[in-house]
PDB file of C-alpha atoms and ligand atoms in Angstrom:
ATOM      1  CA  MET A  42      -0.193   1.683 -13.212  1.00 77.00           C
ATOM      2  CA  ALA A  43      -1.337  -1.877 -13.396  1.00 93.00           C
ATOM      3  CA  SER A  44      -4.200  -4.197 -12.743  1.00 97.00           C
ATOM      4  CA  ILE A  45      -3.757  -6.973 -10.174  1.00 98.00           C
ATOM      5  CA  GLU A  46      -5.350 -10.343 -10.883  1.00 98.00           C
ATOM      6  CA  MET A  47      -5.371 -13.171  -8.409  1.00 98.00           C
ATOM      7  CA  ARG A  48      -6.262 -16.635  -9.673  1.00 98.00           C
ATOM      8  CA  ASN A  49      -7.028 -19.350  -7.100  1.00 98.00           C
ATOM      9  CA  ILE A  50      -4.413 -18.162  -4.688  1.00 98.00           C
ATOM     10  CA  VAL A  51      -3.650 -20.546  -1.816  1.00 98.00           C
ATOM     11  CA  LYS A  52      -1.199 -19.973   1.000  1.00 98.00           C
ATOM     12  CA  LYS A  53      -0.340 -22.676   3.518  1.00 97.00           C
ATOM     13  CA  TYR A  54       2.106 -22.112   6.337  1.00 96.00           C
ATOM     14  CA  GLY A  55       3.446 -25.563   7.168  1.00 89.00           C
ATOM     15  CA  ASP A  56       0.722 -28.206   7.008  1.00 85.00           C
ATOM     16  CA  GLY A  57      -1.977 -26.224   8.839  1.00 84.00           C
ATOM     17  CA  PHE A  58      -5.295 -24.899   7.561  1.00 91.00           C
ATOM     18  CA  PRO A  59      -4.651 -22.565   4.596  1.00 96.00           C
ATOM     19  CA  ALA A  60      -4.180 -18.907   5.652  1.00 97.00           C
ATOM     20  CA  VAL A  61      -5.485 -17.970   2.208  1.00 98.00           C
ATOM     21  CA  ASN A  62      -7.787 -20.513   0.635  1.00 97.00           C
ATOM     22  CA  ASP A  63      -8.485 -20.290  -3.107  1.00 97.00           C
ATOM     23  CA  VAL A  64      -8.848 -16.530  -3.480  1.00 98.00           C
ATOM     24  CA  SER A  65      -9.638 -15.104  -6.930  1.00 98.00           C
ATOM     25  CA  LEU A  66      -9.922 -11.363  -7.196  1.00 98.00           C
ATOM     26  CA  ASP A  67      -9.511  -8.804 -10.000  1.00 98.00           C
ATOM     27  CA  ILE A  68      -8.371  -5.303  -9.096  1.00 98.00           C
ATOM     28  CA  ALA A  69      -8.681  -2.892 -12.028  1.00 97.00           C
ATOM     29  CA  ASP A  70      -6.094  -0.424 -13.174  1.00 96.00           C
ATOM     30  CA  GLY A  71      -6.443   2.649 -10.937  1.00 95.00           C
ATOM     31  CA  GLU A  72      -8.909   1.006  -8.550  1.00 97.00           C
ATOM     32  CA  PHE A  73      -8.786   1.445  -4.795  1.00 96.00           C
ATOM     33  CA  MET A  74      -9.505  -1.925  -3.207  1.00 97.00           C
ATOM     34  CA  ILE A  75      -9.934  -2.496   0.516  1.00 97.00           C
ATOM     35  CA  LEU A  76      -9.188  -5.851   2.136  1.00 97.00           C
ATOM     36  CA  VAL A  77     -11.100  -6.107   5.390  1.00 96.00           C
ATOM     37  CA  GLY A  78     -11.897  -8.801   7.938  1.00 94.00           C
ATOM     38  CA  PRO A  79     -11.162  -9.941  11.483  1.00 93.00           C
ATOM     39  CA  SER A  80      -7.650 -10.600  12.735  1.00 93.00           C
ATOM     40  CA  GLY A  81      -6.208 -13.784  11.272  1.00 94.00           C
ATOM     41  CA  CYS A  82      -8.447 -13.863   8.172  1.00 96.00           C
ATOM     42  CA  GLY A  83      -5.451 -13.687   5.822  1.00 97.00           C
ATOM     43  CA  LYS A  84      -5.367  -9.967   4.833  1.00 96.00           C
ATOM     44  CA  SER A  85      -1.647  -9.389   5.475  1.00 94.00           C
ATOM     45  CA  THR A  86      -0.705 -12.716   3.968  1.00 97.00           C
ATOM     46  CA  LEU A  87      -2.561 -11.772   0.764  1.00 97.00           C
ATOM     47  CA  LEU A  88      -0.916  -8.343   0.612  1.00 96.00           C
ATOM     48  CA  ARG A  89       2.524  -9.838   1.214  1.00 95.00           C
ATOM     49  CA  MET A  90       1.951 -12.272  -1.633  1.00 97.00           C
ATOM     50  CA  ILE A  91       1.120  -9.338  -3.934  1.00 97.00           C
ATOM     51  CA  VAL A  92       4.369  -7.571  -2.991  1.00 95.00           C
ATOM     52  CA  GLY A  93       6.375 -10.777  -3.154  1.00 96.00           C
ATOM     53  CA  LEU A  94       7.391 -10.920   0.499  1.00 94.00           C
ATOM     54  CA  GLU A  95       5.620 -14.291   0.883  1.00 96.00           C
ATOM     55  CA  ASP A  96       5.726 -17.305  -1.424  1.00 96.00           C
ATOM     56  CA  ILE A  97       2.485 -18.461  -3.052  1.00 97.00           C
ATOM     57  CA  THR A  98       1.623 -22.098  -2.366  1.00 97.00           C
ATOM     58  CA  SER A  99      -0.546 -22.375  -5.498  1.00 97.00           C
ATOM     59  CA  GLY A 100      -2.403 -20.147  -7.909  1.00 98.00           C
ATOM     60  CA  ASP A 101      -1.326 -17.224 -10.102  1.00 98.00           C
ATOM     61  CA  MET A 102      -0.528 -13.625  -9.226  1.00 98.00           C
ATOM     62  CA  ILE A 103      -0.758 -11.447 -12.315  1.00 98.00           C
ATOM     63  CA  ILE A 104       0.290  -7.830 -12.196  1.00 97.00           C
ATOM     64  CA  GLY A 105      -0.090  -5.649 -15.309  1.00 95.00           C
ATOM     65  CA  GLY A 106      -0.832  -8.759 -17.341  1.00 96.00           C
ATOM     66  CA  LYS A 107       2.378 -10.486 -16.252  1.00 96.00           C
ATOM     67  CA  ARG A 108       2.651 -13.521 -13.942  1.00 97.00           C
ATOM     68  CA  VAL A 109       4.855 -12.470 -11.076  1.00 97.00           C
ATOM     69  CA  ASN A 110       4.838 -15.576  -8.817  1.00 97.00           C
ATOM     70  CA  ASP A 111       8.578 -16.022  -9.219  1.00 96.00           C
ATOM     71  CA  LEU A 112       9.601 -12.358  -9.250  1.00 96.00           C
ATOM     72  CA  ALA A 113      11.471 -10.900  -6.286  1.00 95.00           C
ATOM     73  CA  PRO A 114       9.889  -7.836  -4.574  1.00 91.00           C
ATOM     74  CA  ARG A 115      12.362  -5.439  -6.174  1.00 85.00           C
ATOM     75  CA  ASP A 116      11.376  -6.637  -9.655  1.00 90.00           C
ATOM     76  CA  ARG A 117       7.630  -6.078  -9.144  1.00 91.00           C
ATOM     77  CA  ASN A 118       7.672  -2.291  -9.122  1.00 87.00           C
ATOM     78  CA  LEU A 119       5.167  -1.961  -6.302  1.00 91.00           C
ATOM     79  CA  SER A 120       5.297   0.256  -3.258  1.00 87.00           C
ATOM     80  CA  MET A 121       4.295  -0.849   0.162  1.00 86.00           C
ATOM     81  CA  VAL A 122       3.479   1.761   2.829  1.00 80.00           C
ATOM     82  CA  PHE A 123       3.877   0.293   6.301  1.00 72.00           C
ATOM     83  CA  GLN A 124       2.162   1.124   9.560  1.00 66.00           C
ATOM     84  CA  ASN A 125       5.327   2.496  11.164  1.00 64.00           C
ATOM     85  CA  TYR A 126       6.278   4.523   8.034  1.00 67.00           C
ATOM     86  CA  ALA A 127       9.778   3.013   8.039  1.00 78.00           C
ATOM     87  CA  LEU A 128      11.463   6.403   7.669  1.00 90.00           C
ATOM     88  CA  TYR A 129      15.162   6.840   8.396  1.00 93.00           C
ATOM     89  CA  PRO A 130      15.538   9.132  11.453  1.00 94.00           C
ATOM     90  CA  HIS A 131      18.995  10.421  10.516  1.00 96.00           C
ATOM     91  CA  MET A 132      17.997  11.436   7.012  1.00 97.00           C
ATOM     92  CA  THR A 133      16.158  14.577   5.932  1.00 97.00           C
ATOM     93  CA  VAL A 134      12.752  14.450   4.367  1.00 97.00           C
ATOM     94  CA  TYR A 135      14.428  14.969   0.963  1.00 98.00           C
ATOM     95  CA  GLU A 136      16.781  12.050   1.424  1.00 97.00           C
ATOM     96  CA  ASN A 137      14.029   9.844   2.813  1.00 95.00           C
ATOM     97  CA  ILE A 138      11.920  10.436  -0.281  1.00 95.00           C
ATOM     98  CA  ALA A 139      14.943  10.070  -2.570  1.00 96.00           C
ATOM     99  CA  PHE A 140      16.083   6.802  -0.937  1.00 94.00           C
ATOM    100  CA  PRO A 141      14.687   4.313  -3.495  1.00 89.00           C
ATOM    101  CA  LEU A 142      16.212   6.399  -6.311  1.00 93.00           C
ATOM    102  CA  ARG A 143      19.603   6.359  -4.602  1.00 95.00           C
ATOM    103  CA  LEU A 144      19.347   2.553  -4.385  1.00 89.00           C
ATOM    104  CA  SER A 145      18.726   2.352  -8.102  1.00 88.00           C
ATOM    105  CA  LYS A 146      21.552   4.830  -8.801  1.00 93.00           C
ATOM    106  CA  THR A 147      19.328   7.382 -10.446  1.00 95.00           C
ATOM    107  CA  PRO A 148      21.320  10.480 -11.605  1.00 97.00           C
ATOM    108  CA  ASP A 149      21.200  13.456  -9.244  1.00 97.00           C
ATOM    109  CA  ASP A 150      19.248  15.805 -11.508  1.00 97.00           C
ATOM    110  CA  GLU A 151      16.613  13.155 -12.094  1.00 96.00           C
ATOM    111  CA  VAL A 152      16.395  12.555  -8.318  1.00 97.00           C
ATOM    112  CA  ARG A 153      15.950  16.264  -7.752  1.00 97.00           C
ATOM    113  CA  ARG A 154      13.242  16.466 -10.401  1.00 96.00           C
ATOM    114  CA  ARG A 155      11.222  13.546  -9.014  1.00 95.00           C
ATOM    115  CA  VAL A 156      11.575  14.505  -5.348  1.00 96.00           C
ATOM    116  CA  THR A 157      10.478  18.069  -6.168  1.00 95.00           C
ATOM    117  CA  GLU A 158       7.506  16.813  -8.088  1.00 91.00           C
ATOM    118  CA  ALA A 159       6.465  14.419  -5.294  1.00 90.00           C
ATOM    119  CA  SER A 160       6.926  16.997  -2.542  1.00 93.00           C
ATOM    120  CA  ASP A 161       4.792  19.398  -4.579  1.00 89.00           C
ATOM    121  CA  VAL A 162       1.918  16.943  -4.819  1.00 84.00           C
ATOM    122  CA  LEU A 163       2.251  16.105  -1.116  1.00 85.00           C
ATOM    123  CA  GLU A 164       2.710  19.678   0.054  1.00 86.00           C
ATOM    124  CA  LEU A 165       5.999  18.856   1.731  1.00 93.00           C
ATOM    125  CA  LYS A 166       8.093  21.482  -0.029  1.00 95.00           C
ATOM    126  CA  GLU A 167       8.742  23.572   3.068  1.00 96.00           C
ATOM    127  CA  HIS A 168       9.847  20.546   5.083  1.00 97.00           C
ATOM    128  CA  LEU A 169      12.476  18.944   2.812  1.00 97.00           C
ATOM    129  CA  GLU A 170      15.408  19.765   5.064  1.00 97.00           C
ATOM    130  CA  ARG A 171      13.743  18.571   8.271  1.00 97.00           C
ATOM    131  CA  LYS A 172      14.209  15.236  10.018  1.00 97.00           C
ATOM    132  CA  PRO A 173      11.304  12.879  10.584  1.00 93.00           C
ATOM    133  CA  ALA A 174      11.338  13.503  14.356  1.00 93.00           C
ATOM    134  CA  ASN A 175      10.361  17.112  13.707  1.00 94.00           C
ATOM    135  CA  LEU A 176       7.301  16.237  11.649  1.00 92.00           C
ATOM    136  CA  SER A 177       3.714  15.532  12.597  1.00 86.00           C
ATOM    137  CA  GLY A 178       2.312  12.014  12.132  1.00 80.00           C
ATOM    138  CA  GLY A 179       0.457  13.159   9.050  1.00 80.00           C
ATOM    139  CA  GLN A 180       3.565  14.670   7.518  1.00 87.00           C
ATOM    140  CA  ARG A 181       5.503  11.486   8.194  1.00 87.00           C
ATOM    141  CA  GLN A 182       2.802   9.513   6.472  1.00 83.00           C
ATOM    142  CA  ARG A 183       3.180  11.791   3.450  1.00 86.00           C
ATOM    143  CA  VAL A 184       6.906  11.322   3.373  1.00 91.00           C
ATOM    144  CA  ALA A 185       6.311   7.540   3.278  1.00 87.00           C
ATOM    145  CA  MET A 186       3.936   8.111   0.385  1.00 83.00           C
ATOM    146  CA  GLY A 187       6.462  10.363  -1.311  1.00 88.00           C
ATOM    147  CA  ARG A 188       8.907   7.532  -1.300  1.00 87.00           C
ATOM    148  CA  ALA A 189       6.267   5.377  -2.958  1.00 82.00           C
ATOM    149  CA  ILE A 190       5.509   8.062  -5.580  1.00 84.00           C
ATOM    150  CA  VAL A 191       9.127   8.689  -6.695  1.00 90.00           C
ATOM    151  CA  ARG A 192       9.568   5.030  -7.514  1.00 84.00           C
ATOM    152  CA  GLN A 193       6.750   5.478 -10.048  1.00 80.00           C
ATOM    153  CA  ALA A 194       5.377   2.222  -8.760  1.00 85.00           C
ATOM    154  CA  GLU A 195       2.541   0.483 -10.558  1.00 90.00           C
ATOM    155  CA  ALA A 196       0.522   0.094  -7.377  1.00 93.00           C
ATOM    156  CA  PHE A 197       0.427   1.192  -3.740  1.00 91.00           C
ATOM    157  CA  LEU A 198      -0.067  -1.377  -1.002  1.00 93.00           C
ATOM    158  CA  PHE A 199      -1.029  -0.275   2.472  1.00 91.00           C
ATOM    159  CA  ASP A 200      -0.925  -2.523   5.531  1.00 89.00           C
ATOM    160  CA  GLU A 201      -3.037  -0.876   8.245  1.00 87.00           C
ATOM    161  CA  PRO A 202      -1.126   2.417   7.813  1.00 80.00           C
ATOM    162  CA  LEU A 203      -3.240   4.387  10.276  1.00 81.00           C
ATOM    163  CA  SER A 204      -3.663   1.983  13.165  1.00 79.00           C
ATOM    164  CA  ASN A 205      -0.998   3.644  15.328  1.00 73.00           C
ATOM    165  CA  LEU A 206      -2.501   7.123  15.014  1.00 74.00           C
ATOM    166  CA  ASP A 207      -4.988   8.822  17.300  1.00 80.00           C
ATOM    167  CA  ALA A 208      -8.597   9.199  16.097  1.00 84.00           C
ATOM    168  CA  LYS A 209      -8.227  12.830  14.916  1.00 81.00           C
ATOM    169  CA  LEU A 210      -5.103  12.229  12.853  1.00 78.00           C
ATOM    170  CA  ARG A 211      -6.582   8.998  11.534  1.00 83.00           C
ATOM    171  CA  GLY A 212      -9.524  10.976  10.160  1.00 85.00           C
ATOM    172  CA  GLN A 213      -7.242  13.566   8.539  1.00 80.00           C
ATOM    173  CA  MET A 214      -5.035  10.912   7.003  1.00 80.00           C
ATOM    174  CA  ARG A 215      -8.040   9.023   5.628  1.00 85.00           C
ATOM    175  CA  THR A 216      -9.043  12.135   3.754  1.00 85.00           C
ATOM    176  CA  GLU A 217      -5.491  12.690   2.612  1.00 80.00           C
ATOM    177  CA  ILE A 218      -4.871   9.183   1.332  1.00 85.00           C
ATOM    178  CA  SER A 219      -8.170   9.171  -0.497  1.00 87.00           C
ATOM    179  CA  ARG A 220      -7.449  12.559  -2.107  1.00 84.00           C
ATOM    180  CA  LEU A 221      -3.951  11.509  -3.172  1.00 82.00           C
ATOM    181  CA  GLN A 222      -5.045   8.207  -4.591  1.00 87.00           C
ATOM    182  CA  ARG A 223      -7.658   9.936  -6.733  1.00 87.00           C
ATOM    183  CA  ARG A 224      -5.231  12.582  -7.828  1.00 85.00           C
ATOM    184  CA  LEU A 225      -2.591  10.009  -8.814  1.00 84.00           C
ATOM    185  CA  GLY A 226      -5.106   7.453 -10.048  1.00 89.00           C
ATOM    186  CA  ILE A 227      -2.815   4.659  -8.960  1.00 90.00           C
ATOM    187  CA  THR A 228      -4.000   1.134  -8.274  1.00 95.00           C
ATOM    188  CA  THR A 229      -4.209   0.694  -4.496  1.00 95.00           C
ATOM    189  CA  VAL A 230      -4.736  -2.217  -2.145  1.00 97.00           C
ATOM    190  CA  TYR A 231      -5.448  -1.215   1.440  1.00 95.00           C
ATOM    191  CA  VAL A 232      -5.617  -3.637   4.363  1.00 95.00           C
ATOM    192  CA  THR A 233      -7.608  -2.677   7.424  1.00 94.00           C
ATOM    193  CA  HIS A 234      -9.762  -4.118  10.162  1.00 90.00           C
ATOM    194  CA  ASP A 235     -11.403  -0.721  10.670  1.00 90.00           C
ATOM    195  CA  GLN A 236     -15.007  -0.559   9.402  1.00 88.00           C
ATOM    196  CA  THR A 237     -14.911   3.229   8.889  1.00 88.00           C
ATOM    197  CA  GLU A 238     -11.847   3.008   6.734  1.00 91.00           C
ATOM    198  CA  ALA A 239     -13.363   0.144   4.795  1.00 92.00           C
ATOM    199  CA  MET A 240     -16.594   2.051   4.142  1.00 92.00           C
ATOM    200  CA  THR A 241     -15.068   5.443   3.295  1.00 91.00           C
ATOM    201  CA  LEU A 242     -11.835   4.879   1.425  1.00 92.00           C
ATOM    202  CA  GLY A 243     -12.198   2.423  -1.351  1.00 93.00           C
ATOM    203  CA  ASP A 244     -13.970   1.910  -4.650  1.00 96.00           C
ATOM    204  CA  ARG A 245     -14.642  -1.647  -3.594  1.00 97.00           C
ATOM    205  CA  VAL A 246     -14.338  -3.709  -0.424  1.00 97.00           C
ATOM    206  CA  CYS A 247     -13.265  -7.355  -0.311  1.00 97.00           C
ATOM    207  CA  VAL A 248     -14.443  -9.015   2.881  1.00 96.00           C
ATOM    208  CA  LEU A 249     -12.270 -11.943   3.991  1.00 97.00           C
ATOM    209  CA  ARG A 250     -13.026 -14.595   6.531  1.00 96.00           C
ATOM    210  CA  LYS A 251     -10.836 -17.553   7.455  1.00 96.00           C
ATOM    211  CA  GLY A 252      -8.860 -17.185   4.266  1.00 97.00           C
ATOM    212  CA  LEU A 253     -11.951 -17.072   2.024  1.00 97.00           C
ATOM    213  CA  ILE A 254     -13.568 -14.178   0.165  1.00 98.00           C
ATOM    214  CA  GLN A 255     -17.014 -13.682   1.695  1.00 96.00           C
ATOM    215  CA  GLN A 256     -18.041 -10.778  -0.479  1.00 96.00           C
ATOM    216  CA  VAL A 257     -16.724  -8.155  -2.895  1.00 97.00           C
ATOM    217  CA  ALA A 258     -18.879  -5.059  -3.198  1.00 97.00           C
ATOM    218  CA  SER A 259     -18.819  -1.253  -3.336  1.00 96.00           C
ATOM    219  CA  PRO A 260     -19.211   0.486   0.038  1.00 93.00           C
ATOM    220  CA  ARG A 261     -22.631   1.618  -1.141  1.00 92.00           C
ATOM    221  CA  GLU A 262     -23.767  -1.927  -1.862  1.00 94.00           C
ATOM    222  CA  LEU A 263     -22.493  -3.078   1.545  1.00 90.00           C
ATOM    223  CA  TYR A 264     -24.221  -0.227   3.250  1.00 85.00           C
ATOM    224  CA  GLU A 265     -27.551  -0.770   1.570  1.00 87.00           C
ATOM    225  CA  GLN A 266     -27.729  -4.483   2.054  1.00 77.00           C
ATOM    226  CA  PRO A 267     -30.175  -5.722   4.726  1.00 70.00           C
TER     227      PRO A 267
HETATM  228  P1  ADP B 358      -4.617 -10.891   9.157  1.00 87.42           P
HETATM  229  O1  ADP B 358      -3.684 -10.010   8.419  1.00 87.42           O
HETATM  230  O2  ADP B 358      -5.990 -10.879   8.532  1.00 87.42           O
HETATM  231  O3  ADP B 358      -4.660 -10.678  10.598  1.00 87.42           O
HETATM  232  P2  ADP B 358      -2.690 -12.931   8.567  1.00 87.42           P
HETATM  233  O4  ADP B 358      -2.521 -12.963   7.091  1.00 87.42           O
HETATM  234  O5  ADP B 358      -1.633 -12.262   9.349  1.00 87.42           O
HETATM  235  O6  ADP B 358      -4.108 -12.383   8.912  1.00 87.42           O
HETATM  236  O7  ADP B 358      -2.767 -14.444   9.096  1.00 87.42           O
HETATM  237  C1  ADP B 358      -3.633 -15.407   8.507  1.00 87.42           C
HETATM  238  C2  ADP B 358      -3.374 -16.759   9.205  1.00 87.42           C
HETATM  239  O8  ADP B 358      -2.066 -17.230   8.892  1.00 87.42           O
HETATM  240  C3  ADP B 358      -3.473 -16.675  10.693  1.00 87.42           C
HETATM  241  O9  ADP B 358      -4.064 -17.887  11.138  1.00 87.42           O
HETATM  242  C4  ADP B 358      -2.044 -16.604  11.138  1.00 87.42           C
HETATM  243  O10 ADP B 358      -1.830 -17.150  12.403  1.00 87.42           O
HETATM  244  C5  ADP B 358      -1.322 -17.412  10.079  1.00 87.42           C
HETATM  245  N1  ADP B 358       0.058 -16.911   9.824  1.00 87.42           N
HETATM  246  C6  ADP B 358       0.391 -15.677   9.380  1.00 87.42           C
HETATM  247  N2  ADP B 358       1.731 -15.562   9.250  1.00 87.42           N
HETATM  248  C7  ADP B 358       2.246 -16.791   9.570  1.00 87.42           C
HETATM  249  C8  ADP B 358       3.556 -17.319   9.622  1.00 87.42           C
HETATM  250  N3  ADP B 358       4.635 -16.585   9.253  1.00 87.42           N
HETATM  251  N4  ADP B 358       3.707 -18.617   9.980  1.00 87.42           N
HETATM  252  C9  ADP B 358       2.655 -19.355  10.309  1.00 87.42           C
HETATM  253  N5  ADP B 358       1.379 -18.923  10.304  1.00 87.42           N
HETATM  254  C10 ADP B 358       1.169 -17.651   9.941  1.00 87.42           C
HETATM  255  P1  ADP B 359      16.749  -8.931  -1.207  1.00 87.42           P
HETATM  256  O1  ADP B 359      17.168  -9.295   0.185  1.00 87.42           O
HETATM  257  O2  ADP B 359      16.284 -10.108  -2.030  1.00 87.42           O
HETATM  258  O3  ADP B 359      17.711  -8.041  -1.909  1.00 87.42           O
HETATM  259  P2  ADP B 359      15.075  -6.892  -0.071  1.00 87.42           P
HETATM  260  O4  ADP B 359      13.986  -7.339   0.838  1.00 87.42           O
HETATM  261  O5  ADP B 359      16.317  -6.361   0.529  1.00 87.42           O
HETATM  262  O6  ADP B 359      15.408  -8.110  -1.075  1.00 87.42           O
HETATM  263  O7  ADP B 359      14.468  -5.813  -1.049  1.00 87.42           O
HETATM  264  C1  ADP B 359      15.143  -5.442  -2.230  1.00 87.42           C
HETATM  265  C2  ADP B 359      14.275  -4.436  -2.954  1.00 87.42           C
HETATM  266  O8  ADP B 359      12.944  -4.973  -3.082  1.00 87.42           O
HETATM  267  C3  ADP B 359      14.101  -3.109  -2.219  1.00 87.42           C
HETATM  268  O9  ADP B 359      15.148  -2.202  -2.518  1.00 87.42           O
HETATM  269  C4  ADP B 359      12.792  -2.662  -2.766  1.00 87.42           C
HETATM  270  O10 ADP B 359      12.986  -2.029  -4.019  1.00 87.42           O
HETATM  271  C5  ADP B 359      12.006  -3.922  -2.967  1.00 87.42           C
HETATM  272  N1  ADP B 359      11.151  -4.169  -1.792  1.00 87.42           N
HETATM  273  C6  ADP B 359      11.389  -4.922  -0.713  1.00 87.42           C
HETATM  274  N2  ADP B 359      10.360  -4.884   0.142  1.00 87.42           N
HETATM  275  C7  ADP B 359       9.428  -4.088  -0.442  1.00 87.42           C
HETATM  276  C8  ADP B 359       8.162  -3.642  -0.076  1.00 87.42           C
HETATM  277  N3  ADP B 359       7.599  -3.972   1.080  1.00 87.42           N
HETATM  278  N4  ADP B 359       7.494  -2.817  -0.899  1.00 87.42           N
HETATM  279  C9  ADP B 359       8.051  -2.453  -2.053  1.00 87.42           C
HETATM  280  N5  ADP B 359       9.254  -2.853  -2.465  1.00 87.42           N
HETATM  281  C10 ADP B 359       9.950  -3.655  -1.670  1.00 87.42           C
END
């Protein structure tokens, strides 16, 4: 687990108006932070700079006390959960969850131990031999999270993970993500443009607008303000 500190982060694409314009934000160890705001406000750009998929124009990104500006994604030990789950259709649930460990050449018995542990937490034990096509949307989401868990990442990053789901499943998954995050106590940054998700999921909400932070507050504070 790790804290995430952003110091005066700026991102310019070409010579246009900055997509992220001097953002400073501290996310505590184990905290669940929501990034919310209208389309184009810079949410995804900010998330991608945390993961390392986008260069930072200026400012410092500090994860677990260490400046990571120049670290490649694979050296940051973070896990990003995408909207489309990015599961491999030809692989079983077990192999999908084990995938990052195979990449890092983890020994088989260690792979087995970690996949078993993750599938236990995620209640996927009965589904390990199935293929993603034979799972529900919620189960697929959990497989994607399983992959994040086995890497023993320092933080989870979510980019609108529920926006392709229907309303009912979205509600279930909201509950599930929130439950898991509390159980694992892992630092989480969650991007959404959905007000309900913003108000129900996180410990704090960071409201962005045109690349600037408008407000950082708990859902309760946001709710109670006039
Ligand atoms: P959000 O996730 O809040 O919708 P983005 O971070 O995707 O916002 O985009 C913020 C701004 O940066 C937008 O004006 C968008 O057009 C611009 N932008 C995003 N990605 C690129 C890119 N690869 N090249 C140029 N401009 C981009
Ligand atoms: P490169 O082309 O520099 O090797 P890749 O994009 O192929 O980089 O990613 C290499 C490693 O970086 C992956 O195996 C993974 O561990 C990590 N990585 C890449 N993208 C992400 C992401 N979105 N979330 C978490 N880790 C990532």
